[in-house]
Amino acid sequence: TVDSAEVKLDNLSQIPVKFISYKQVSPIKHGGEINDEKVASIIAISEGKPYCGSKLYELKGHEEFVRNQNIFYHWKLDLGIDRHPLYPDAISSELDTPAKIAGKILNFCRIGYTKSKESSLHNTVITVPASFQMNQRKDVIEAAALANIDLSNQMLIDEPNAAFIGYFNSIPRDEKESFLMKGNKAKKVLVFDIGGGTCDLSILEISYSASKGLLIGNKAISRYNDLGGQDIDMIIAEDILYPLYLRYFNLKDDIPFKELSEIILPQLATIGEQLKIGISNLIGAKYHSTDLSNADLENTVFTLENRSLFNKGKEFKFPPLNITATQFEGIISKLFHIRGYALKFQDKFIRSVNVTINEILDKANLNKLEIDIVLPVGGSSGNP
């Protein structure tokens, strides 16, 4: 939020931004609660009551929660698909399209901020991937209306532009001036936005005019890529956790595909995400340079304890789970295979990050040396 009373018109070099925290709870017993500025775009229904946010990660693969029935996640790729209902098995007709799900999540955020179920939200900006087509943007506008948020077409901002504004707002004034004035020509910024489920690239051309201020133009936009942190989690699940699950609990590798894809792998991927975050944070704390060529990756180990998988009413409690930085490097490298990477148990082919970057450079008719700044944003940009 930005309070107009705190905006100093004689010094607009920084916007006084404040972040709102949201209480997020889990419907399962002893699930607990968190207060966080980030709200995962997950919604679940339990005993007729809706739940929203980051505490719902643990419900993926839970036997009581079936995707696109009473729990909804990774639905953003479905925005803009003209089919009603898109989710015919949804527990309620209020959740049978991605626009309605987006509306419920935006409504959760509006109520958490206004502390009122009736109060509408005004002067609101919603960001969307730059690659979103008109039908996808239309669904976002519909979602805002369902959430009692006052929005117009002019108040949708492309996420790469918003990311650059956020970055530019956070740096000191002298760095701003140095960036804008250096060489006195338009600067080219590659925004690499990789989140939980999507990878969105833009090349922006930034210039400054004394009369018009900061000018931001889109020079090139990538296509909408189904690539993100959930793929890293699933590779960890497939390569490390699933073989361990079979070996430790003395199981045969003949589990029915539906059980594997809907119950086991989603739970393993949730554990994989915890391993990913843990090893990423450990690498970041242990090595302060981006050059890891001399790092002792094999002996950089993150351990995760007290994790279980639930299936057919039975708890499978894992021993302490370890991941080394070397193993993690091998996982991440699969996103950079020139020919892409096919998941083992999921019908998905992951496009190479290299190819995605080269495509947008070609589209902008630029080479890598002409890019002035690479700005990594999104939740998954925290992976080394």
mmCIF file of C-alpha atoms in Angstrom:
data_model
loop_
_atom_site.group_PDB
_atom_site.id
_atom_site.type_symbol
_atom_site.label_atom_id
_atom_site.label_comp_id
_atom_site.label_asym_id
_atom_site.label_seq_id
_atom_site.Cartn_x
_atom_site.Cartn_y
_atom_site.Cartn_z
ATOM 1 C CA THR A 1 0.000 0.000 0.000
ATOM 2 C CA VAL A 2 0.971 3.627 -0.518
ATOM 3 C CA ASP A 3 -0.652 6.270 1.703
ATOM 4 C CA SER A 4 -0.979 9.536 -0.206
ATOM 5 C CA ALA A 5 -0.437 11.462 3.042
ATOM 6 C CA GLU A 6 3.103 10.042 3.185
ATOM 7 C CA VAL A 7 4.017 10.979 -0.401
ATOM 8 C CA LYS A 8 6.333 13.999 -0.421
ATOM 9 C CA LEU A 9 5.760 15.812 -3.688
ATOM 10 C CA ASP A 10 9.073 17.716 -3.388
ATOM 11 C CA ASN A 11 11.013 14.437 -3.302
ATOM 12 C CA LEU A 12 9.613 11.682 -5.496
ATOM 13 C CA SER A 13 12.824 9.643 -5.706
ATOM 14 C CA GLN A 14 11.264 6.991 -3.467
ATOM 15 C CA ILE A 15 7.688 5.775 -3.064
ATOM 16 C CA PRO A 16 6.687 5.066 0.580
ATOM 17 C CA VAL A 17 5.563 1.453 0.160
ATOM 18 C CA LYS A 18 4.220 -0.595 3.083
ATOM 19 C CA PHE A 19 3.454 -4.316 3.025
ATOM 20 C CA ILE A 20 0.391 -5.975 4.530
ATOM 21 C CA SER A 21 0.632 -9.232 6.511
ATOM 22 C CA TYR A 22 -2.139 -11.825 6.339
ATOM 23 C CA LYS A 23 -3.130 -14.460 8.870
ATOM 24 C CA GLN A 24 -3.206 -17.825 7.083
ATOM 25 C CA VAL A 25 -4.448 -21.042 8.697
ATOM 26 C CA SER A 26 -4.667 -24.725 7.814
ATOM 27 C CA PRO A 27 -7.905 -26.738 8.082
ATOM 28 C CA ILE A 28 -6.132 -29.861 9.341
ATOM 29 C CA LYS A 29 -5.687 -30.594 13.027
ATOM 30 C CA HIS A 30 -2.517 -29.044 14.509
ATOM 31 C CA GLY A 31 -1.908 -27.305 11.166
ATOM 32 C CA GLY A 32 -1.278 -24.021 12.920
ATOM 33 C CA GLU A 33 -1.196 -20.555 11.414
ATOM 34 C CA ILE A 34 1.249 -18.008 10.027
ATOM 35 C CA ASN A 35 1.277 -14.268 9.467
ATOM 36 C CA ASP A 36 3.003 -13.468 6.197
ATOM 37 C CA GLU A 37 3.080 -10.810 3.483
ATOM 38 C CA LYS A 38 3.046 -13.562 0.877
ATOM 39 C CA VAL A 39 -0.184 -15.436 0.243
ATOM 40 C CA ALA A 40 0.138 -18.584 -1.860
ATOM 41 C CA SER A 41 -2.541 -18.740 -4.571
ATOM 42 C CA ILE A 42 -4.099 -21.902 -3.136
ATOM 43 C CA ILE A 43 -7.661 -22.295 -1.916
ATOM 44 C CA ALA A 44 -9.244 -25.287 -0.171
ATOM 45 C CA ILE A 45 -12.677 -26.094 1.230
ATOM 46 C CA SER A 46 -13.067 -28.083 4.445
ATOM 47 C CA GLU A 47 -16.445 -28.731 6.085
ATOM 48 C CA GLY A 48 -17.952 -26.005 3.926
ATOM 49 C CA LYS A 49 -15.439 -23.364 5.047
ATOM 50 C CA PRO A 50 -12.909 -21.801 2.606
ATOM 51 C CA TYR A 51 -9.218 -21.580 3.488
ATOM 52 C CA CYS A 52 -6.569 -19.659 1.585
ATOM 53 C CA GLY A 53 -2.817 -19.132 1.548
ATOM 54 C CA SER A 54 0.577 -20.588 2.215
ATOM 55 C CA LYS A 55 -0.455 -23.031 4.981
ATOM 56 C CA LEU A 56 -2.270 -25.072 2.331
ATOM 57 C CA TYR A 57 0.954 -26.308 0.676
ATOM 58 C CA GLU A 58 0.880 -29.248 3.097
ATOM 59 C CA LEU A 59 -2.509 -30.391 1.752
ATOM 60 C CA LYS A 60 -1.172 -31.311 -1.705
ATOM 61 C CA GLY A 61 -1.653 -35.041 -2.070
ATOM 62 C CA HIS A 62 -3.614 -35.230 1.192
ATOM 63 C CA GLU A 63 -6.242 -37.969 0.889
ATOM 64 C CA GLU A 64 -9.053 -35.636 1.999
ATOM 65 C CA PHE A 65 -8.201 -32.984 -0.567
ATOM 66 C CA VAL A 66 -8.555 -33.679 -4.285
ATOM 67 C CA ARG A 67 -7.158 -31.219 -6.803
ATOM 68 C CA ASN A 68 -9.790 -29.254 -8.735
ATOM 69 C CA GLN A 69 -12.452 -30.645 -6.423
ATOM 70 C CA ASN A 70 -11.903 -29.192 -2.955
ATOM 71 C CA ILE A 71 -8.344 -27.845 -3.352
ATOM 72 C CA PHE A 72 -7.130 -25.636 -6.194
ATOM 73 C CA TYR A 73 -3.508 -24.791 -7.045
ATOM 74 C CA HIS A 74 -1.444 -24.239 -10.196
ATOM 75 C CA TRP A 75 -4.651 -22.907 -11.785
ATOM 76 C CA LYS A 76 -3.130 -19.719 -13.237
ATOM 77 C CA LEU A 77 -2.209 -21.451 -16.491
ATOM 78 C CA ASP A 78 -5.934 -22.096 -16.990
ATOM 79 C CA LEU A 79 -6.871 -18.404 -16.969
ATOM 80 C CA GLY A 80 -8.423 -17.346 -20.276
ATOM 81 C CA ILE A 81 -9.670 -20.811 -21.283
ATOM 82 C CA ASP A 82 -13.242 -20.309 -22.500
ATOM 83 C CA ARG A 83 -14.929 -23.380 -21.020
ATOM 84 C CA HIS A 84 -17.576 -23.263 -18.308
ATOM 85 C CA PRO A 85 -17.287 -25.031 -15.991
ATOM 86 C CA LEU A 86 -13.584 -25.736 -16.420
ATOM 87 C CA TYR A 87 -13.578 -27.687 -13.165
ATOM 88 C CA PRO A 88 -16.817 -29.737 -13.280
ATOM 89 C CA ASP A 89 -15.903 -31.701 -10.136
ATOM 90 C CA ALA A 90 -15.515 -28.551 -8.010
ATOM 91 C CA ILE A 91 -17.242 -28.808 -4.647
ATOM 92 C CA SER A 92 -19.086 -25.551 -5.401
ATOM 93 C CA SER A 93 -20.130 -23.701 -8.559
ATOM 94 C CA GLU A 94 -18.351 -20.699 -7.009
ATOM 95 C CA LEU A 95 -15.033 -22.455 -7.715
ATOM 96 C CA ASP A 96 -15.583 -24.062 -11.122
ATOM 97 C CA THR A 97 -13.493 -21.597 -13.196
ATOM 98 C CA PRO A 98 -10.021 -20.103 -12.634
ATOM 99 C CA ALA A 99 -11.473 -16.556 -12.623
ATOM 100 C CA LYS A 100 -13.715 -17.499 -9.686
ATOM 101 C CA ILE A 101 -10.769 -19.041 -7.815
ATOM 102 C CA ALA A 102 -8.693 -15.906 -8.425
ATOM 103 C CA GLY A 103 -11.654 -13.872 -7.171
ATOM 104 C CA LYS A 104 -11.823 -15.870 -3.923
ATOM 105 C CA ILE A 105 -8.094 -15.352 -3.293
ATOM 106 C CA LEU A 106 -8.287 -11.620 -4.073
ATOM 107 C CA ASN A 107 -11.339 -11.430 -1.803
ATOM 108 C CA PHE A 108 -9.317 -13.047 1.012
ATOM 109 C CA CYS A 109 -6.670 -10.345 0.546
ATOM 110 C CA ARG A 110 -9.249 -7.524 0.383
ATOM 111 C CA ILE A 111 -10.995 -8.628 3.586
ATOM 112 C CA GLY A 112 -7.660 -9.133 5.344
ATOM 113 C CA TYR A 113 -6.715 -5.560 4.521
ATOM 114 C CA THR A 114 -10.040 -3.717 4.944
ATOM 115 C CA LYS A 115 -11.172 -5.899 7.932
ATOM 116 C CA SER A 116 -14.638 -5.829 6.380
ATOM 117 C CA LYS A 117 -16.589 -8.234 4.190
ATOM 118 C CA GLU A 118 -18.499 -5.361 2.581
ATOM 119 C CA SER A 119 -15.924 -2.599 2.062
ATOM 120 C CA SER A 120 -14.718 -2.369 -1.518
ATOM 121 C CA LEU A 121 -11.104 -1.630 -2.410
ATOM 122 C CA HIS A 122 -10.355 1.409 -4.575
ATOM 123 C CA ASN A 123 -7.288 2.741 -6.440
ATOM 124 C CA THR A 124 -6.061 -0.809 -6.842
ATOM 125 C CA VAL A 125 -3.373 -2.019 -9.231
ATOM 126 C CA ILE A 126 -3.084 -5.702 -10.137
ATOM 127 C CA THR A 127 -0.029 -7.007 -11.954
ATOM 128 C CA VAL A 128 -0.171 -9.711 -14.630
ATOM 129 C CA PRO A 129 2.448 -11.538 -16.702
ATOM 130 C CA ALA A 130 3.437 -9.436 -19.716
ATOM 131 C CA SER A 131 2.652 -12.419 -21.949
ATOM 132 C CA PHE A 132 -0.985 -12.575 -20.805
ATOM 133 C CA GLN A 133 -3.384 -12.381 -23.750
ATOM 134 C CA MET A 134 -6.600 -10.362 -23.744
ATOM 135 C CA ASN A 135 -8.758 -13.313 -22.629
ATOM 136 C CA GLN A 136 -6.441 -13.958 -19.666
ATOM 137 C CA ARG A 137 -6.516 -10.274 -18.692
ATOM 138 C CA LYS A 138 -10.297 -10.338 -18.984
ATOM 139 C CA ASP A 139 -10.421 -13.172 -16.428
ATOM 140 C CA VAL A 140 -8.264 -11.123 -14.032
ATOM 141 C CA ILE A 141 -10.646 -8.165 -14.369
ATOM 142 C CA GLU A 142 -13.588 -10.518 -13.704
ATOM 143 C CA ALA A 143 -11.795 -11.883 -10.620
ATOM 144 C CA ALA A 144 -11.293 -8.358 -9.269
ATOM 145 C CA ALA A 145 -15.000 -7.589 -9.731
ATOM 146 C CA LEU A 146 -15.951 -10.814 -7.900
ATOM 147 C CA ALA A 147 -13.675 -9.718 -5.035
ATOM 148 C CA ASN A 148 -15.318 -6.279 -4.783
ATOM 149 C CA ILE A 149 -12.134 -4.600 -5.999
ATOM 150 C CA ASP A 150 -12.527 -1.482 -8.101
ATOM 151 C CA LEU A 151 -10.407 -2.080 -11.180
ATOM 152 C CA SER A 152 -10.210 -1.004 -14.786
ATOM 153 C CA ASN A 153 -8.166 -2.051 -17.815
ATOM 154 C CA GLN A 154 -5.796 0.821 -17.153
ATOM 155 C CA MET A 155 -4.999 -0.562 -13.702
ATOM 156 C CA LEU A 156 -3.480 -3.856 -14.894
ATOM 157 C CA ILE A 157 0.293 -3.468 -15.014
ATOM 158 C CA ASP A 158 2.699 -5.931 -16.622
ATOM 159 C CA GLU A 159 4.704 -7.702 -13.921
ATOM 160 C CA PRO A 160 8.160 -7.030 -15.453
ATOM 161 C CA ASN A 161 7.402 -3.287 -15.478
ATOM 162 C CA ALA A 162 6.196 -3.470 -11.882
ATOM 163 C CA ALA A 163 9.300 -5.473 -10.923
ATOM 164 C CA PHE A 164 11.579 -2.836 -12.425
ATOM 165 C CA ILE A 165 9.689 -0.041 -10.651
ATOM 166 C CA GLY A 166 10.037 -1.991 -7.378
ATOM 167 C CA TYR A 167 13.767 -2.498 -7.954
ATOM 168 C CA PHE A 168 14.276 1.125 -8.990
ATOM 169 C CA ASN A 169 12.354 2.330 -5.934
ATOM 170 C CA SER A 170 14.606 0.302 -3.611
ATOM 171 C CA ILE A 171 18.017 1.604 -4.742
ATOM 172 C CA PRO A 172 19.626 4.844 -3.442
ATOM 173 C CA ARG A 173 19.116 8.072 -5.373
ATOM 174 C CA ASP A 174 22.745 8.259 -6.568
ATOM 175 C CA GLU A 175 22.434 4.758 -8.095
ATOM 176 C CA LYS A 176 19.224 5.818 -9.821
ATOM 177 C CA GLU A 177 20.918 8.841 -11.327
ATOM 178 C CA SER A 178 24.009 6.834 -12.321
ATOM 179 C CA PHE A 179 21.848 4.216 -14.058
ATOM 180 C CA LEU A 180 19.759 6.779 -15.944
ATOM 181 C CA MET A 181 22.567 9.126 -16.951
ATOM 182 C CA LYS A 182 25.359 6.628 -17.716
ATOM 183 C CA GLY A 183 26.091 6.934 -21.432
ATOM 184 C CA ASN A 184 22.987 9.115 -21.710
ATOM 185 C CA LYS A 185 21.154 6.497 -23.758
ATOM 186 C CA ALA A 186 18.192 4.197 -23.202
ATOM 187 C CA LYS A 187 19.070 1.213 -20.991
ATOM 188 C CA LYS A 188 17.967 -2.325 -21.747
ATOM 189 C CA VAL A 189 16.846 -4.481 -18.834
ATOM 190 C CA LEU A 190 16.126 -8.217 -19.068
ATOM 191 C CA VAL A 191 13.556 -9.063 -16.401
ATOM 192 C CA PHE A 192 13.720 -12.782 -15.630
ATOM 193 C CA ASP A 193 10.591 -13.546 -13.603
ATOM 194 C CA ILE A 194 10.455 -17.158 -12.448
ATOM 195 C CA GLY A 195 7.844 -18.094 -9.882
ATOM 196 C CA GLY A 196 6.285 -21.269 -8.581
ATOM 197 C CA GLY A 197 4.723 -22.304 -11.871
ATOM 198 C CA THR A 198 5.634 -19.858 -14.613
ATOM 199 C CA CYS A 199 8.630 -18.161 -16.191
ATOM 200 C CA ASP A 200 7.974 -14.780 -17.792
ATOM 201 C CA LEU A 201 10.713 -12.773 -19.517
ATOM 202 C CA SER A 202 10.641 -9.193 -20.769
ATOM 203 C CA ILE A 203 13.219 -6.875 -22.231
ATOM 204 C CA LEU A 204 12.461 -3.310 -21.168
ATOM 205 C CA GLU A 205 13.892 -0.124 -22.605
ATOM 206 C CA ILE A 206 14.324 2.465 -19.856
ATOM 207 C CA SER A 207 14.969 6.133 -20.412
ATOM 208 C CA TYR A 208 14.516 9.396 -18.563
ATOM 209 C CA SER A 209 13.096 12.693 -19.681
ATOM 210 C CA ALA A 210 13.105 15.855 -17.561
ATOM 211 C CA SER A 211 9.613 16.668 -18.815
ATOM 212 C CA LYS A 212 8.077 13.166 -18.701
ATOM 213 C CA GLY A 213 10.108 11.436 -16.002
ATOM 214 C CA LEU A 214 10.914 7.709 -16.111
ATOM 215 C CA LEU A 215 9.881 6.082 -19.383
ATOM 216 C CA ILE A 216 9.469 2.290 -19.573
ATOM 217 C CA GLY A 217 8.749 0.497 -22.827
ATOM 218 C CA ASN A 218 8.440 -3.208 -23.635
ATOM 219 C CA LYS A 219 10.960 -4.137 -26.308
ATOM 220 C CA ALA A 220 10.163 -7.861 -26.273
ATOM 221 C CA ILE A 221 7.972 -10.270 -24.299
ATOM 222 C CA SER A 222 8.452 -14.020 -23.998
ATOM 223 C CA ARG A 223 5.647 -16.466 -24.461
ATOM 224 C CA TYR A 224 4.038 -17.748 -21.286
ATOM 225 C CA ASN A 225 6.317 -20.579 -20.086
ATOM 226 C CA ASP A 226 5.089 -23.407 -17.874
ATOM 227 C CA LEU A 227 8.346 -23.505 -15.923
ATOM 228 C CA GLY A 228 9.014 -22.759 -12.277
ATOM 229 C CA GLY A 229 9.722 -23.852 -8.747
ATOM 230 C CA GLN A 230 7.142 -26.632 -8.824
ATOM 231 C CA ASP A 231 9.250 -28.336 -11.521
ATOM 232 C CA ILE A 232 12.313 -28.238 -9.268
ATOM 233 C CA ASP A 233 10.222 -29.713 -6.440
ATOM 234 C CA MET A 234 8.950 -32.502 -8.706
ATOM 235 C CA ILE A 235 12.445 -33.371 -9.988
ATOM 236 C CA ILE A 236 13.625 -33.692 -6.359
ATOM 237 C CA ALA A 237 10.566 -35.885 -5.696
ATOM 238 C CA GLU A 238 11.233 -38.110 -8.713
ATOM 239 C CA ASP A 239 15.031 -38.344 -8.505
ATOM 240 C CA ILE A 240 15.697 -38.382 -4.761
ATOM 241 C CA LEU A 241 12.574 -38.942 -2.670
ATOM 242 C CA TYR A 242 10.605 -41.541 -4.624
ATOM 243 C CA PRO A 243 13.508 -44.054 -4.815
ATOM 244 C CA LEU A 244 14.079 -43.486 -1.075
ATOM 245 C CA TYR A 245 10.354 -44.038 -0.384
ATOM 246 C CA LEU A 246 10.431 -47.394 -2.190
ATOM 247 C CA ARG A 247 13.701 -48.521 -0.631
ATOM 248 C CA TYR A 248 13.076 -47.401 2.951
ATOM 249 C CA PHE A 249 9.567 -48.850 3.184
ATOM 250 C CA ASN A 250 10.433 -51.948 1.122
ATOM 251 C CA LEU A 251 7.836 -51.216 -1.607
ATOM 252 C CA LYS A 252 7.715 -52.453 -5.196
ATOM 253 C CA ASP A 253 7.893 -50.008 -8.079
ATOM 254 C CA ASP A 254 4.462 -51.040 -9.371
ATOM 255 C CA ILE A 255 2.247 -48.384 -7.739
ATOM 256 C CA PRO A 256 -0.848 -47.552 -9.876
ATOM 257 C CA PHE A 257 -0.299 -44.380 -11.884
ATOM 258 C CA LYS A 258 -3.316 -42.535 -10.436
ATOM 259 C CA GLU A 259 -2.161 -43.206 -6.872
ATOM 260 C CA LEU A 260 1.395 -42.209 -7.764
ATOM 261 C CA SER A 261 0.479 -38.979 -9.587
ATOM 262 C CA GLU A 262 -2.357 -37.768 -7.338
ATOM 263 C CA ILE A 263 -1.363 -38.950 -3.840
ATOM 264 C CA ILE A 264 2.318 -39.841 -3.566
ATOM 265 C CA LEU A 265 4.184 -37.451 -5.864
ATOM 266 C CA PRO A 266 2.327 -34.281 -4.733
ATOM 267 C CA GLN A 267 3.276 -35.059 -1.114
ATOM 268 C CA LEU A 268 6.868 -35.854 -2.091
ATOM 269 C CA ALA A 269 7.030 -32.612 -4.106
ATOM 270 C CA THR A 270 5.942 -30.658 -1.005
ATOM 271 C CA ILE A 271 8.823 -32.262 0.916
ATOM 272 C CA GLY A 272 11.044 -31.540 -2.098
ATOM 273 C CA GLU A 273 10.143 -27.859 -1.845
ATOM 274 C CA GLN A 274 11.241 -27.823 1.809
ATOM 275 C CA LEU A 275 14.552 -29.436 0.853
ATOM 276 C CA LYS A 276 14.973 -26.916 -1.973
ATOM 277 C CA ILE A 277 14.372 -23.914 0.285
ATOM 278 C CA GLY A 278 16.626 -25.322 3.001
ATOM 279 C CA ILE A 279 19.614 -26.028 0.732
ATOM 280 C CA SER A 280 19.184 -22.700 -1.086
ATOM 281 C CA ASN A 281 19.230 -20.790 2.207
ATOM 282 C CA LEU A 282 22.231 -22.794 3.425
ATOM 283 C CA ILE A 283 24.220 -22.085 0.251
ATOM 284 C CA GLY A 284 23.309 -18.405 0.507
ATOM 285 C CA ALA A 285 24.442 -18.222 4.134
ATOM 286 C CA LYS A 286 27.643 -20.212 3.619
ATOM 287 C CA TYR A 287 28.884 -18.658 0.370
ATOM 288 C CA HIS A 288 28.583 -14.917 -0.136
ATOM 289 C CA SER A 289 29.824 -14.854 -3.715
ATOM 290 C CA THR A 290 27.877 -15.842 -6.808
ATOM 291 C CA ASP A 291 31.005 -17.709 -7.949
ATOM 292 C CA LEU A 292 30.666 -21.206 -6.477
ATOM 293 C CA SER A 293 33.458 -22.785 -8.540
ATOM 294 C CA ASN A 294 35.647 -23.312 -5.444
ATOM 295 C CA ALA A 295 32.809 -24.086 -3.019
ATOM 296 C CA ASP A 296 32.748 -27.412 -1.190
ATOM 297 C CA LEU A 297 29.321 -28.367 -2.516
ATOM 298 C CA GLU A 298 29.526 -32.055 -1.592
ATOM 299 C CA ASN A 299 29.932 -31.203 2.094
ATOM 300 C CA THR A 300 27.257 -28.516 2.082
ATOM 301 C CA VAL A 301 24.341 -30.594 3.378
ATOM 302 C CA PHE A 302 20.835 -29.657 4.464
ATOM 303 C CA THR A 303 18.892 -32.101 6.676
ATOM 304 C CA LEU A 304 15.109 -32.212 6.991
ATOM 305 C CA GLU A 305 13.578 -34.175 9.859
ATOM 306 C CA ASN A 306 10.140 -35.405 10.942
ATOM 307 C CA ARG A 307 8.523 -35.670 7.524
ATOM 308 C CA SER A 308 5.820 -38.178 6.653
ATOM 309 C CA LEU A 309 3.788 -39.339 3.677
ATOM 310 C CA PHE A 310 0.168 -40.441 4.179
ATOM 311 C CA ASN A 311 -1.465 -43.030 1.956
ATOM 312 C CA LYS A 312 -4.439 -45.397 2.470
ATOM 313 C CA GLY A 313 -4.815 -44.347 6.083
ATOM 314 C CA LYS A 314 -1.197 -45.187 6.883
ATOM 315 C CA GLU A 315 1.665 -42.875 7.870
ATOM 316 C CA PHE A 316 5.062 -43.470 6.258
ATOM 317 C CA LYS A 317 7.532 -41.623 8.467
ATOM 318 C CA PHE A 318 10.837 -40.828 6.757
ATOM 319 C CA PRO A 319 14.259 -40.946 8.368
ATOM 320 C CA PRO A 320 16.165 -37.625 8.339
ATOM 321 C CA LEU A 321 16.326 -36.508 4.684
ATOM 322 C CA ASN A 322 19.559 -35.033 3.315
ATOM 323 C CA ILE A 323 20.304 -33.074 0.170
ATOM 324 C CA THR A 324 23.778 -31.857 -0.759
ATOM 325 C CA ALA A 325 24.546 -28.746 -2.767
ATOM 326 C CA THR A 326 26.064 -31.072 -5.388
ATOM 327 C CA GLN A 327 22.770 -32.953 -5.715
ATOM 328 C CA PHE A 328 20.881 -29.672 -5.905
ATOM 329 C CA GLU A 329 23.213 -28.386 -8.612
ATOM 330 C CA GLY A 330 22.378 -31.523 -10.600
ATOM 331 C CA ILE A 331 18.650 -30.897 -10.136
ATOM 332 C CA ILE A 332 18.868 -27.249 -11.218
ATOM 333 C CA SER A 333 21.062 -28.120 -14.214
ATOM 334 C CA LYS A 334 18.150 -30.072 -15.721
ATOM 335 C CA LEU A 335 16.340 -26.769 -16.322
ATOM 336 C CA PHE A 336 19.276 -25.751 -18.510
ATOM 337 C CA HIS A 337 19.487 -28.839 -20.727
ATOM 338 C CA ILE A 338 19.539 -27.420 -24.254
ATOM 339 C CA ARG A 339 17.021 -30.009 -25.478
ATOM 340 C CA GLY A 340 14.802 -29.548 -22.403
ATOM 341 C CA TYR A 341 13.899 -32.125 -19.789
ATOM 342 C CA ALA A 342 11.019 -34.626 -19.579
ATOM 343 C CA LEU A 343 9.666 -35.492 -16.143
ATOM 344 C CA LYS A 344 9.682 -39.235 -15.438
ATOM 345 C CA PHE A 345 6.193 -39.748 -14.022
ATOM 346 C CA GLN A 346 4.349 -36.641 -15.197
ATOM 347 C CA ASP A 347 3.261 -35.847 -18.741
ATOM 348 C CA LYS A 348 5.372 -32.726 -18.926
ATOM 349 C CA PHE A 349 8.340 -31.535 -20.956
ATOM 350 C CA ILE A 350 10.272 -28.629 -19.421
ATOM 351 C CA ARG A 351 11.625 -26.101 -21.898
ATOM 352 C CA SER A 352 15.233 -25.061 -21.360
ATOM 353 C CA VAL A 353 15.930 -21.738 -19.639
ATOM 354 C CA ASN A 354 18.713 -21.173 -22.202
ATOM 355 C CA VAL A 355 16.306 -21.524 -25.103
ATOM 356 C CA THR A 356 13.792 -19.213 -23.429
ATOM 357 C CA ILE A 357 16.413 -16.476 -22.977
ATOM 358 C CA ASN A 358 17.776 -16.851 -26.508
ATOM 359 C CA GLU A 359 14.256 -16.639 -27.939
ATOM 360 C CA ILE A 360 13.525 -13.290 -26.343
ATOM 361 C CA LEU A 361 16.931 -11.889 -27.363
ATOM 362 C CA ASP A 362 16.194 -12.922 -30.952
ATOM 363 C CA LYS A 363 12.741 -11.351 -30.731
ATOM 364 C CA ALA A 364 14.306 -8.058 -29.571
ATOM 365 C CA ASN A 365 17.086 -8.357 -32.181
ATOM 366 C CA LEU A 366 19.724 -8.043 -29.439
ATOM 367 C CA ASN A 367 22.741 -9.978 -28.259
ATOM 368 C CA LYS A 368 23.606 -10.638 -24.618
ATOM 369 C CA LEU A 369 26.238 -7.883 -24.479
ATOM 370 C CA GLU A 370 23.589 -5.265 -25.262
ATOM 371 C CA ILE A 371 21.689 -6.022 -22.044
ATOM 372 C CA ASP A 372 22.620 -3.474 -19.330
ATOM 373 C CA ILE A 373 20.974 -5.196 -16.358
ATOM 374 C CA VAL A 374 19.505 -8.644 -15.688
ATOM 375 C CA LEU A 375 16.828 -8.365 -12.997
ATOM 376 C CA PRO A 376 15.864 -11.772 -11.506
ATOM 377 C CA VAL A 377 12.486 -11.662 -9.730
ATOM 378 C CA GLY A 378 9.860 -14.123 -8.530
ATOM 379 C CA GLY A 379 9.976 -16.721 -5.776
ATOM 380 C CA SER A 380 12.137 -19.196 -7.667
ATOM 381 C CA SER A 381 14.895 -16.676 -8.428
ATOM 382 C CA GLY A 382 16.185 -17.456 -4.917
ATOM 383 C CA ASN A 383 17.547 -20.787 -6.154
ATOM 384 C CA PRO A 384 21.346 -20.617 -6.653
#
